[in-house]
Amino acid sequence: MANLTLAALWTFTALGGWGEQAFCSAGGTPDQACIGGVHDAVLVSLAAVIPAVGIILVALVLFTSRRDPDRLSGMLTAAAILWVFAEGVVFLGGHLAQTA
């Protein structure tokens, strides 16, 4: 459930426009350079998102990982850490784009 929530948060921030609105809409006028910076941060965050999705899929598909609660917990925890890292990359990139 935590991974689903973190995935939804990243999706809305990266693809749903929350990042652009949060960082680039000061004064009501979107700054195109800032939006480009946020998009760059989203692209960088994919380096953590893709493995997180892969770990979740492997954890759910492989019967052996579902039978071993410690292995499943470890895999889902690793995926959650990657989601948090990806969201942090978007936040930091958006902040840097805003101040640039």
Coordinates of N, CA and C in Angstrom, one line a residue:
M1 N 0.8 -1.2 0.0 CA 0.0 0.0 0.0 C 0.9 1.3 0.0
A2 N 2.0 1.2 0.7 CA 2.9 2.4 0.8 C 3.5 2.6 -0.6
N3 N 3.9 1.6 -1.3 CA 4.4 1.8 -2.6 C 3.4 2.3 -3.6
L4 N 2.2 1.9 -3.5 CA 1.1 2.5 -4.3 C 0.9 4.0 -4.0
T5 N 0.9 4.3 -2.8 CA 0.8 5.8 -2.4 C 2.0 6.6 -2.9
L6 N 3.2 6.1 -2.7 CA 4.4 6.8 -3.2 C 4.4 6.9 -4.7
A7 N 4.0 5.8 -5.4 CA 3.9 5.9 -6.8 C 2.9 6.9 -7.3
A8 N 1.8 7.0 -6.7 CA 0.8 8.0 -7.0 C 1.3 9.4 -6.8
L9 N 2.0 9.6 -5.7 CA 2.6 10.9 -5.4 C 3.6 11.3 -6.4
W10 N 4.5 10.4 -6.8 CA 5.5 10.7 -7.8 C 4.8 11.0 -9.2
T11 N 3.8 10.2 -9.5 CA 3.1 10.3 -10.8 C 2.4 11.7 -10.9
F12 N 1.7 12.1 -9.8 CA 1.0 13.4 -9.8 C 2.1 14.5 -9.9
T13 N 3.2 14.4 -9.1 CA 4.2 15.4 -9.1 C 4.9 15.5 -10.4
A14 N 5.3 14.4 -11.0 CA 6.1 14.4 -12.2 C 5.3 14.5 -13.5
L15 N 4.2 13.8 -13.5 CA 3.4 13.8 -14.8 C 2.1 14.6 -14.7
G16 N 1.6 14.8 -13.5 CA 0.3 15.4 -13.4 C 0.4 17.0 -13.3
G17 N 1.6 17.5 -13.3 CA 1.7 19.0 -13.3 C 1.8 19.6 -11.9
W18 N 1.9 18.8 -10.9 CA 2.0 19.3 -9.5 C 3.4 20.0 -9.4
G19 N 4.4 19.4 -9.9 CA 5.8 20.0 -9.8 C 5.9 21.3 -10.5
E20 N 5.4 21.4 -11.7 CA 5.4 22.7 -12.4 C 4.6 23.7 -11.7
Q21 N 3.4 23.4 -11.2 CA 2.6 24.3 -10.5 C 3.3 24.8 -9.2
A22 N 3.9 23.8 -8.5 CA 4.5 24.2 -7.2 C 5.7 25.1 -7.3
F23 N 6.5 24.8 -8.3 CA 7.8 25.5 -8.4 C 7.8 26.6 -9.5
C24 N 7.0 26.6 -10.5 CA 7.1 27.5 -11.6 C 6.0 28.4 -11.8
S25 N 5.0 28.5 -10.9 CA 3.9 29.3 -11.2 C 3.8 30.5 -10.2
A26 N 4.9 31.0 -9.8 CA 4.9 32.2 -8.9 C 4.4 33.4 -9.7
G27 N 3.4 34.1 -9.1 CA 2.9 35.3 -9.8 C 1.9 34.9 -10.9
G28 N 1.5 33.7 -11.0 CA 0.5 33.3 -11.9 C 1.0 33.0 -13.3
T29 N 2.2 33.4 -13.6 CA 2.7 33.2 -15.0 C 3.8 32.1 -14.9
P30 N 3.5 31.0 -15.6 CA 4.6 29.9 -15.6 C 5.8 30.3 -16.3
D31 N 7.0 30.0 -15.7 CA 8.3 30.3 -16.2 C 8.7 29.1 -17.0
Q32 N 8.9 29.3 -18.3 CA 9.3 28.2 -19.2 C 10.6 27.5 -18.9
A33 N 11.6 28.3 -18.5 CA 12.9 27.8 -18.1 C 12.8 26.9 -16.9
C34 N 11.9 27.4 -15.9 CA 11.7 26.6 -14.7 C 11.0 25.3 -15.0
I35 N 10.0 25.3 -15.9 CA 9.3 24.1 -16.3 C 10.3 23.1 -17.0
G36 N 11.2 23.6 -17.8 CA 12.2 22.8 -18.4 C 13.1 22.1 -17.3
G37 N 13.4 22.9 -16.3 CA 14.2 22.3 -15.2 C 13.5 21.3 -14.4
V38 N 12.2 21.5 -14.2 CA 11.4 20.4 -13.5 C 11.3 19.2 -14.4
H39 N 11.2 19.3 -15.7 CA 11.1 18.2 -16.6 C 12.5 17.4 -16.6
D40 N 13.6 18.2 -16.5 CA 14.9 17.5 -16.4 C 15.0 16.7 -15.1
A41 N 14.5 17.3 -14.0 CA 14.5 16.6 -12.7 C 13.7 15.3 -12.8
V42 N 12.6 15.4 -13.5 CA 11.7 14.2 -13.6 C 12.5 13.1 -14.4
L43 N 13.2 13.5 -15.5 CA 13.9 12.5 -16.2 C 15.0 11.9 -15.4
V44 N 15.7 12.7 -14.6 CA 16.7 12.1 -13.7 C 16.1 11.2 -12.7
S45 N 14.9 11.5 -12.2 CA 14.3 10.7 -11.2 C 13.9 9.3 -11.7
L46 N 13.8 9.2 -13.0 CA 13.4 7.9 -13.6 C 14.5 6.9 -13.3
A47 N 15.7 7.3 -13.0 CA 16.8 6.4 -12.7 C 16.4 5.6 -11.4
A48 N 15.6 6.2 -10.5 CA 15.1 5.5 -9.3 C 13.7 4.8 -9.5
V49 N 12.9 5.5 -10.4 CA 11.5 5.0 -10.6 C 11.5 3.6 -11.3
I50 N 12.3 3.5 -12.3 CA 12.3 2.3 -13.1 C 12.7 1.1 -12.3
P51 N 13.8 1.1 -11.5 CA 14.1 0.0 -10.6 C 13.0 -0.3 -9.6
A52 N 12.4 0.8 -9.1 CA 11.3 0.6 -8.1 C 10.2 -0.2 -8.6
V53 N 9.8 0.2 -9.9 CA 8.7 -0.5 -10.5 C 9.1 -2.0 -10.8
G54 N 10.3 -2.2 -11.2 CA 10.8 -3.5 -11.5 C 10.8 -4.4 -10.2
I55 N 11.3 -3.8 -9.1 CA 11.3 -4.6 -7.8 C 9.9 -4.9 -7.4
I56 N 8.9 -4.0 -7.6 CA 7.6 -4.3 -7.2 C 7.0 -5.4 -8.0
L57 N 7.2 -5.3 -9.3 CA 6.7 -6.4 -10.2 C 7.3 -7.7 -10.0
V58 N 8.6 -7.8 -9.7 CA 9.3 -9.0 -9.4 C 8.7 -9.6 -8.1
A59 N 8.5 -8.7 -7.1 CA 8.0 -9.2 -5.8 C 6.6 -9.7 -5.9
L60 N 5.8 -9.2 -6.8 CA 4.5 -9.7 -6.9 C 4.3 -10.9 -7.8
V61 N 5.2 -11.0 -8.8 CA 5.1 -12.1 -9.8 C 5.8 -13.4 -9.3
L62 N 6.9 -13.2 -8.7 CA 7.7 -14.4 -8.3 C 7.0 -15.1 -7.1
F63 N 6.7 -16.3 -7.2 CA 6.1 -17.1 -6.1 C 7.0 -17.2 -4.9
T64 N 8.3 -17.4 -5.2 CA 9.2 -17.6 -4.1 C 9.3 -16.4 -3.2
S65 N 9.2 -15.2 -3.8 CA 9.3 -14.0 -3.0 C 8.1 -13.8 -2.2
R66 N 6.9 -14.2 -2.7 CA 5.7 -14.0 -1.9 C 5.6 -15.0 -0.8
R67 N 6.2 -16.2 -0.9 CA 6.2 -17.2 0.1 C 7.1 -16.8 1.3
D68 N 8.1 -16.0 1.1 CA 9.1 -15.7 2.1 C 8.8 -14.2 2.6
P69 N 8.1 -14.1 3.7 CA 7.8 -12.7 4.1 C 8.9 -11.8 4.3
D70 N 10.1 -12.3 4.8 CA 11.2 -11.4 4.9 C 11.8 -10.9 3.6
R71 N 11.8 -11.8 2.6 CA 12.3 -11.4 1.3 C 11.3 -10.4 0.7
L72 N 10.0 -10.6 0.8 CA 9.0 -9.7 0.3 C 9.1 -8.4 0.9
S73 N 9.2 -8.4 2.2 CA 9.3 -7.1 3.0 C 10.5 -6.3 2.6
G74 N 11.6 -7.0 2.4 CA 12.9 -6.4 2.0 C 12.8 -5.8 0.6
M75 N 12.1 -6.5 -0.3 CA 12.0 -6.0 -1.6 C 11.1 -4.8 -1.7
L76 N 9.9 -4.8 -1.0 CA 9.0 -3.7 -1.0 C 9.6 -2.5 -0.2
T77 N 10.4 -2.8 0.8 CA 11.1 -1.6 1.5 C 12.1 -1.0 0.5
A78 N 12.8 -1.8 -0.2 CA 13.8 -1.2 -1.2 C 13.1 -0.4 -2.2
A79 N 11.9 -0.9 -2.7 CA 11.2 -0.1 -3.7 C 10.7 1.2 -3.1
A80 N 10.2 1.2 -1.8 CA 9.7 2.4 -1.2 C 10.8 3.4 -1.0
I81 N 12.0 3.0 -0.7 CA 13.2 3.9 -0.5 C 13.5 4.5 -1.9
L82 N 13.4 3.7 -3.0 CA 13.6 4.3 -4.3 C 12.6 5.3 -4.7
W83 N 11.3 5.1 -4.3 CA 10.2 6.0 -4.6 C 10.5 7.3 -3.8
V84 N 10.9 7.2 -2.6 CA 11.2 8.5 -1.8 C 12.4 9.2 -2.4
F85 N 13.4 8.5 -2.8 CA 14.5 9.1 -3.5 C 14.1 9.8 -4.8
A86 N 13.3 9.2 -5.6 CA 12.8 9.8 -6.8 C 12.0 11.0 -6.5
E87 N 11.2 11.0 -5.5 CA 10.4 12.2 -5.2 C 11.4 13.3 -4.7
G88 N 12.4 12.9 -3.9 CA 13.4 13.9 -3.5 C 14.1 14.5 -4.7
V89 N 14.5 13.7 -5.7 CA 15.1 14.3 -6.8 C 14.3 15.3 -7.6
V90 N 13.0 15.0 -7.7 CA 12.1 15.9 -8.3 C 12.0 17.2 -7.5
F91 N 11.9 17.1 -6.2 CA 11.8 18.2 -5.3 C 13.0 19.1 -5.4
L92 N 14.2 18.4 -5.3 CA 15.4 19.2 -5.3 C 15.6 19.8 -6.7
G93 N 15.3 19.1 -7.7 CA 15.4 19.7 -9.1 C 14.5 20.8 -9.3
G94 N 13.3 20.7 -8.8 CA 12.3 21.8 -8.9 C 12.8 23.0 -8.2
H95 N 13.3 22.8 -7.0 CA 13.8 23.9 -6.2 C 15.0 24.6 -6.9
L96 N 15.9 23.8 -7.4 CA 17.0 24.4 -8.2 C 16.5 25.1 -9.4
A97 N 15.5 24.6 -10.1 CA 15.0 25.2 -11.3 C 14.3 26.5 -10.9
Q98 N 13.7 26.6 -9.8 CA 13.0 27.8 -9.3 C 13.9 28.9 -9.0
T99 N 15.1 28.5 -8.4 CA 16.0 29.6 -8.0 C 17.0 30.0 -9.1
A100 N 17.0 29.2 -10.2 CA 17.9 29.5 -11.3 C 17.4 30.7 -12.2

